[in-house]
Amino acid sequence: MTDPSNLADWQTAHTSTEQLTEGPPRLGSRFRERLKPPLSREFEQVTEFTEFVRPERLRVHVVEGRFPVDGTWSFAPDGSGTRVHFVAEGQLSGVMSLLEPVVRRIVARQFAGYHRNLQRNVESR
């Protein structure tokens, strides 16, 4: 999940991801991401790992970009697997704030699909 070369394999809206900081992914690592969501133009954002506690939690903060929605993943053992809990947080502005209920449903559906991709990818290894 933290390897930028794997991001487009499960978050399929990503067209490219470049790590901006040196070394392995860790707290403070930054990434330039290009995304092309369905029915939208491609855009770029810079994200940072603002919480990085292996194997329990990962928080990603959008440092630069038009959608300041941050994500927190929590991981807990669940039988022979891992339960993943995801929370998206952020404040939409302008016209987007009027569409917040719709955006909330779209993001929830999108990330549910991403997490199915992630599960499939992990289980196939």
PDB file of C-alpha atoms in Angstrom:
ATOM      1  CA  MET A   1       0.000   0.000   0.000  1.00  0.00           C
ATOM      2  CA  THR A   2       2.815   2.428   0.700  1.00  0.00           C
ATOM      3  CA  ASP A   3       4.876   1.633  -2.398  1.00  0.00           C
ATOM      4  CA  PRO A   4       4.092   4.317  -5.013  1.00  0.00           C
ATOM      5  CA  SER A   5       4.782   1.879  -7.849  1.00  0.00           C
ATOM      6  CA  ASN A   6       1.766  -0.196  -6.694  1.00  0.00           C
ATOM      7  CA  LEU A   7      -0.714   2.666  -6.306  1.00  0.00           C
ATOM      8  CA  ALA A   8      -2.205   2.581  -9.829  1.00  0.00           C
ATOM      9  CA  ASP A   9      -2.698  -1.193  -9.464  1.00  0.00           C
ATOM     10  CA  TRP A  10      -5.417  -0.666  -6.878  1.00  0.00           C
ATOM     11  CA  GLN A  11      -6.351   3.026  -7.086  1.00  0.00           C
ATOM     12  CA  THR A  12      -7.124   2.849 -10.788  1.00  0.00           C
ATOM     13  CA  ALA A  13      -7.767   6.596 -11.247  1.00  0.00           C
ATOM     14  CA  HIS A  14      -4.014   7.151 -10.792  1.00  0.00           C
ATOM     15  CA  THR A  15      -2.124   7.530 -14.049  1.00  0.00           C
ATOM     16  CA  SER A  16       1.278   8.070 -12.400  1.00  0.00           C
ATOM     17  CA  THR A  17       2.869   8.484  -8.977  1.00  0.00           C
ATOM     18  CA  GLU A  18       6.318   9.885  -8.265  1.00  0.00           C
ATOM     19  CA  GLN A  19       7.962   9.821  -4.850  1.00  0.00           C
ATOM     20  CA  LEU A  20       9.388  13.278  -4.107  1.00  0.00           C
ATOM     21  CA  THR A  21      11.336  12.369  -0.963  1.00  0.00           C
ATOM     22  CA  GLU A  22      14.406  10.139  -0.769  1.00  0.00           C
ATOM     23  CA  GLY A  23      14.454   6.717   0.824  1.00  0.00           C
ATOM     24  CA  PRO A  24      11.782   4.158   1.556  1.00  0.00           C
ATOM     25  CA  PRO A  25       8.218   5.350   2.260  1.00  0.00           C
ATOM     26  CA  ARG A  26       7.912   6.625   5.841  1.00  0.00           C
ATOM     27  CA  LEU A  27       6.378   9.395   7.929  1.00  0.00           C
ATOM     28  CA  GLY A  28       6.785  12.640   5.957  1.00  0.00           C
ATOM     29  CA  SER A  29       7.214  10.977   2.554  1.00  0.00           C
ATOM     30  CA  ARG A  30       5.707  13.053  -0.250  1.00  0.00           C
ATOM     31  CA  PHE A  31       4.368  11.991  -3.616  1.00  0.00           C
ATOM     32  CA  ARG A  32       3.248  13.729  -6.808  1.00  0.00           C
ATOM     33  CA  GLU A  33       0.205  11.926  -8.134  1.00  0.00           C
ATOM     34  CA  ARG A  34      -1.605  12.336 -11.458  1.00  0.00           C
ATOM     35  CA  LEU A  35      -5.213  11.195 -11.470  1.00  0.00           C
ATOM     36  CA  LYS A  36      -7.880  10.797 -14.140  1.00  0.00           C
ATOM     37  CA  PRO A  37     -11.150   9.962 -12.376  1.00  0.00           C
ATOM     38  CA  PRO A  38     -14.137   8.854 -14.445  1.00  0.00           C
ATOM     39  CA  LEU A  39     -15.994  11.784 -16.023  1.00  0.00           C
ATOM     40  CA  SER A  40     -13.293  14.274 -14.973  1.00  0.00           C
ATOM     41  CA  ARG A  41     -10.177  15.880 -16.357  1.00  0.00           C
ATOM     42  CA  GLU A  42      -6.754  14.663 -15.309  1.00  0.00           C
ATOM     43  CA  PHE A  43      -5.270  16.597 -12.397  1.00  0.00           C
ATOM     44  CA  GLU A  44      -2.201  16.545 -10.173  1.00  0.00           C
ATOM     45  CA  GLN A  45      -1.813  16.581  -6.424  1.00  0.00           C
ATOM     46  CA  VAL A  46       0.961  16.289  -3.864  1.00  0.00           C
ATOM     47  CA  THR A  47       0.320  14.029  -0.887  1.00  0.00           C
ATOM     48  CA  GLU A  48       2.230  13.323   2.311  1.00  0.00           C
ATOM     49  CA  PHE A  49       2.219  10.488   4.828  1.00  0.00           C
ATOM     50  CA  THR A  50       1.258  12.330   8.026  1.00  0.00           C
ATOM     51  CA  GLU A  51       0.804   9.173  10.073  1.00  0.00           C
ATOM     52  CA  PHE A  52       2.796   6.036   9.393  1.00  0.00           C
ATOM     53  CA  VAL A  53       2.511   3.404  12.099  1.00  0.00           C
ATOM     54  CA  ARG A  54       3.163  -0.051  10.671  1.00  0.00           C
ATOM     55  CA  PRO A  55       1.152  -2.217  10.696  1.00  0.00           C
ATOM     56  CA  GLU A  56      -1.732  -0.303  12.343  1.00  0.00           C
ATOM     57  CA  ARG A  57      -2.321   3.045  10.586  1.00  0.00           C
ATOM     58  CA  LEU A  58      -1.563   5.152   7.537  1.00  0.00           C
ATOM     59  CA  ARG A  59      -2.786   8.721   7.013  1.00  0.00           C
ATOM     60  CA  VAL A  60      -2.370  10.558   3.712  1.00  0.00           C
ATOM     61  CA  HIS A  61      -2.750  14.342   3.576  1.00  0.00           C
ATOM     62  CA  VAL A  62      -3.271  16.261   0.320  1.00  0.00           C
ATOM     63  CA  VAL A  63      -0.643  19.035   0.526  1.00  0.00           C
ATOM     64  CA  GLU A  64      -1.427  20.538  -2.908  1.00  0.00           C
ATOM     65  CA  GLY A  65      -4.376  19.799  -5.116  1.00  0.00           C
ATOM     66  CA  ARG A  66      -7.929  20.725  -5.959  1.00  0.00           C
ATOM     67  CA  PHE A  67      -9.568  18.071  -3.733  1.00  0.00           C
ATOM     68  CA  PRO A  68      -8.268  18.454  -0.160  1.00  0.00           C
ATOM     69  CA  VAL A  69      -9.642  15.119   1.001  1.00  0.00           C
ATOM     70  CA  ASP A  70      -7.332  13.215   3.317  1.00  0.00           C
ATOM     71  CA  GLY A  71      -7.523   9.493   3.976  1.00  0.00           C
ATOM     72  CA  THR A  72      -6.779   7.357   7.020  1.00  0.00           C
ATOM     73  CA  TRP A  73      -6.466   3.591   6.832  1.00  0.00           C
ATOM     74  CA  SER A  74      -6.517   1.466   9.994  1.00  0.00           C
ATOM     75  CA  PHE A  75      -5.568  -2.215   9.927  1.00  0.00           C
ATOM     76  CA  ALA A  76      -6.477  -4.919  12.446  1.00  0.00           C
ATOM     77  CA  PRO A  77      -6.027  -8.690  12.466  1.00  0.00           C
ATOM     78  CA  ASP A  78      -9.212 -10.517  11.500  1.00  0.00           C
ATOM     79  CA  GLY A  79      -8.914 -14.300  11.596  1.00  0.00           C
ATOM     80  CA  SER A  80      -6.331 -15.265   8.989  1.00  0.00           C
ATOM     81  CA  GLY A  81      -6.612 -11.885   7.265  1.00  0.00           C
ATOM     82  CA  THR A  82      -6.665  -8.177   7.962  1.00  0.00           C
ATOM     83  CA  ARG A  83      -9.637  -5.865   8.422  1.00  0.00           C
ATOM     84  CA  VAL A  84      -9.155  -2.512   6.732  1.00  0.00           C
ATOM     85  CA  HIS A  85     -11.081   0.572   7.887  1.00  0.00           C
ATOM     86  CA  PHE A  86     -10.932   3.744   5.773  1.00  0.00           C
ATOM     87  CA  VAL A  87     -12.038   7.284   6.634  1.00  0.00           C
ATOM     88  CA  ALA A  88     -11.956  10.191   4.173  1.00  0.00           C
ATOM     89  CA  GLU A  89     -11.993  13.703   5.627  1.00  0.00           C
ATOM     90  CA  GLY A  90     -11.832  17.151   4.143  1.00  0.00           C
ATOM     91  CA  GLN A  91     -13.573  20.403   3.491  1.00  0.00           C
ATOM     92  CA  LEU A  92     -14.858  21.035  -0.003  1.00  0.00           C
ATOM     93  CA  SER A  93     -15.126  24.648  -1.140  1.00  0.00           C
ATOM     94  CA  GLY A  94     -17.023  26.657  -3.715  1.00  0.00           C
ATOM     95  CA  VAL A  95     -19.497  24.801  -5.910  1.00  0.00           C
ATOM     96  CA  MET A  96     -18.107  21.480  -4.675  1.00  0.00           C
ATOM     97  CA  SER A  97     -19.370  22.249  -1.149  1.00  0.00           C
ATOM     98  CA  LEU A  98     -22.928  22.354  -2.518  1.00  0.00           C
ATOM     99  CA  LEU A  99     -22.398  18.902  -3.969  1.00  0.00           C
ATOM    100  CA  GLU A 100     -20.946  17.391  -0.783  1.00  0.00           C
ATOM    101  CA  PRO A 101     -23.615  14.677  -0.313  1.00  0.00           C
ATOM    102  CA  VAL A 102     -23.120  13.523  -3.898  1.00  0.00           C
ATOM    103  CA  VAL A 103     -19.313  13.732  -3.648  1.00  0.00           C
ATOM    104  CA  ARG A 104     -19.439  11.748  -0.392  1.00  0.00           C
ATOM    105  CA  ARG A 105     -21.332   8.889  -2.093  1.00  0.00           C
ATOM    106  CA  ILE A 106     -19.040   8.957  -5.140  1.00  0.00           C
ATOM    107  CA  VAL A 107     -15.889   8.835  -2.993  1.00  0.00           C
ATOM    108  CA  ALA A 108     -17.326   6.020  -0.848  1.00  0.00           C
ATOM    109  CA  ARG A 109     -18.186   3.958  -3.936  1.00  0.00           C
ATOM    110  CA  GLN A 110     -14.826   4.707  -5.553  1.00  0.00           C
ATOM    111  CA  PHE A 111     -12.809   3.677  -2.495  1.00  0.00           C
ATOM    112  CA  ALA A 112     -14.913   0.541  -1.964  1.00  0.00           C
ATOM    113  CA  GLY A 113     -13.827  -0.483  -5.463  1.00  0.00           C
ATOM    114  CA  TYR A 114     -10.221   0.484  -4.755  1.00  0.00           C
ATOM    115  CA  HIS A 115     -10.238  -1.657  -1.619  1.00  0.00           C
ATOM    116  CA  ARG A 116     -11.658  -4.636  -3.540  1.00  0.00           C
ATOM    117  CA  ASN A 117      -8.768  -4.167  -6.005  1.00  0.00           C
ATOM    118  CA  LEU A 118      -6.291  -4.020  -3.120  1.00  0.00           C
ATOM    119  CA  GLN A 119      -7.714  -7.186  -1.571  1.00  0.00           C
ATOM    120  CA  ARG A 120      -7.586  -9.034  -4.891  1.00  0.00           C
ATOM    121  CA  ASN A 121      -3.987  -7.911  -5.478  1.00  0.00           C
ATOM    122  CA  VAL A 122      -2.819  -8.927  -1.995  1.00  0.00           C
ATOM    123  CA  GLU A 123      -4.572 -12.302  -2.164  1.00  0.00           C
ATOM    124  CA  SER A 124      -3.073 -13.091  -5.576  1.00  0.00           C
ATOM    125  CA  ARG A 125       0.519 -12.733  -4.306  1.00  0.00           C
TER     126      ARG A 125
END
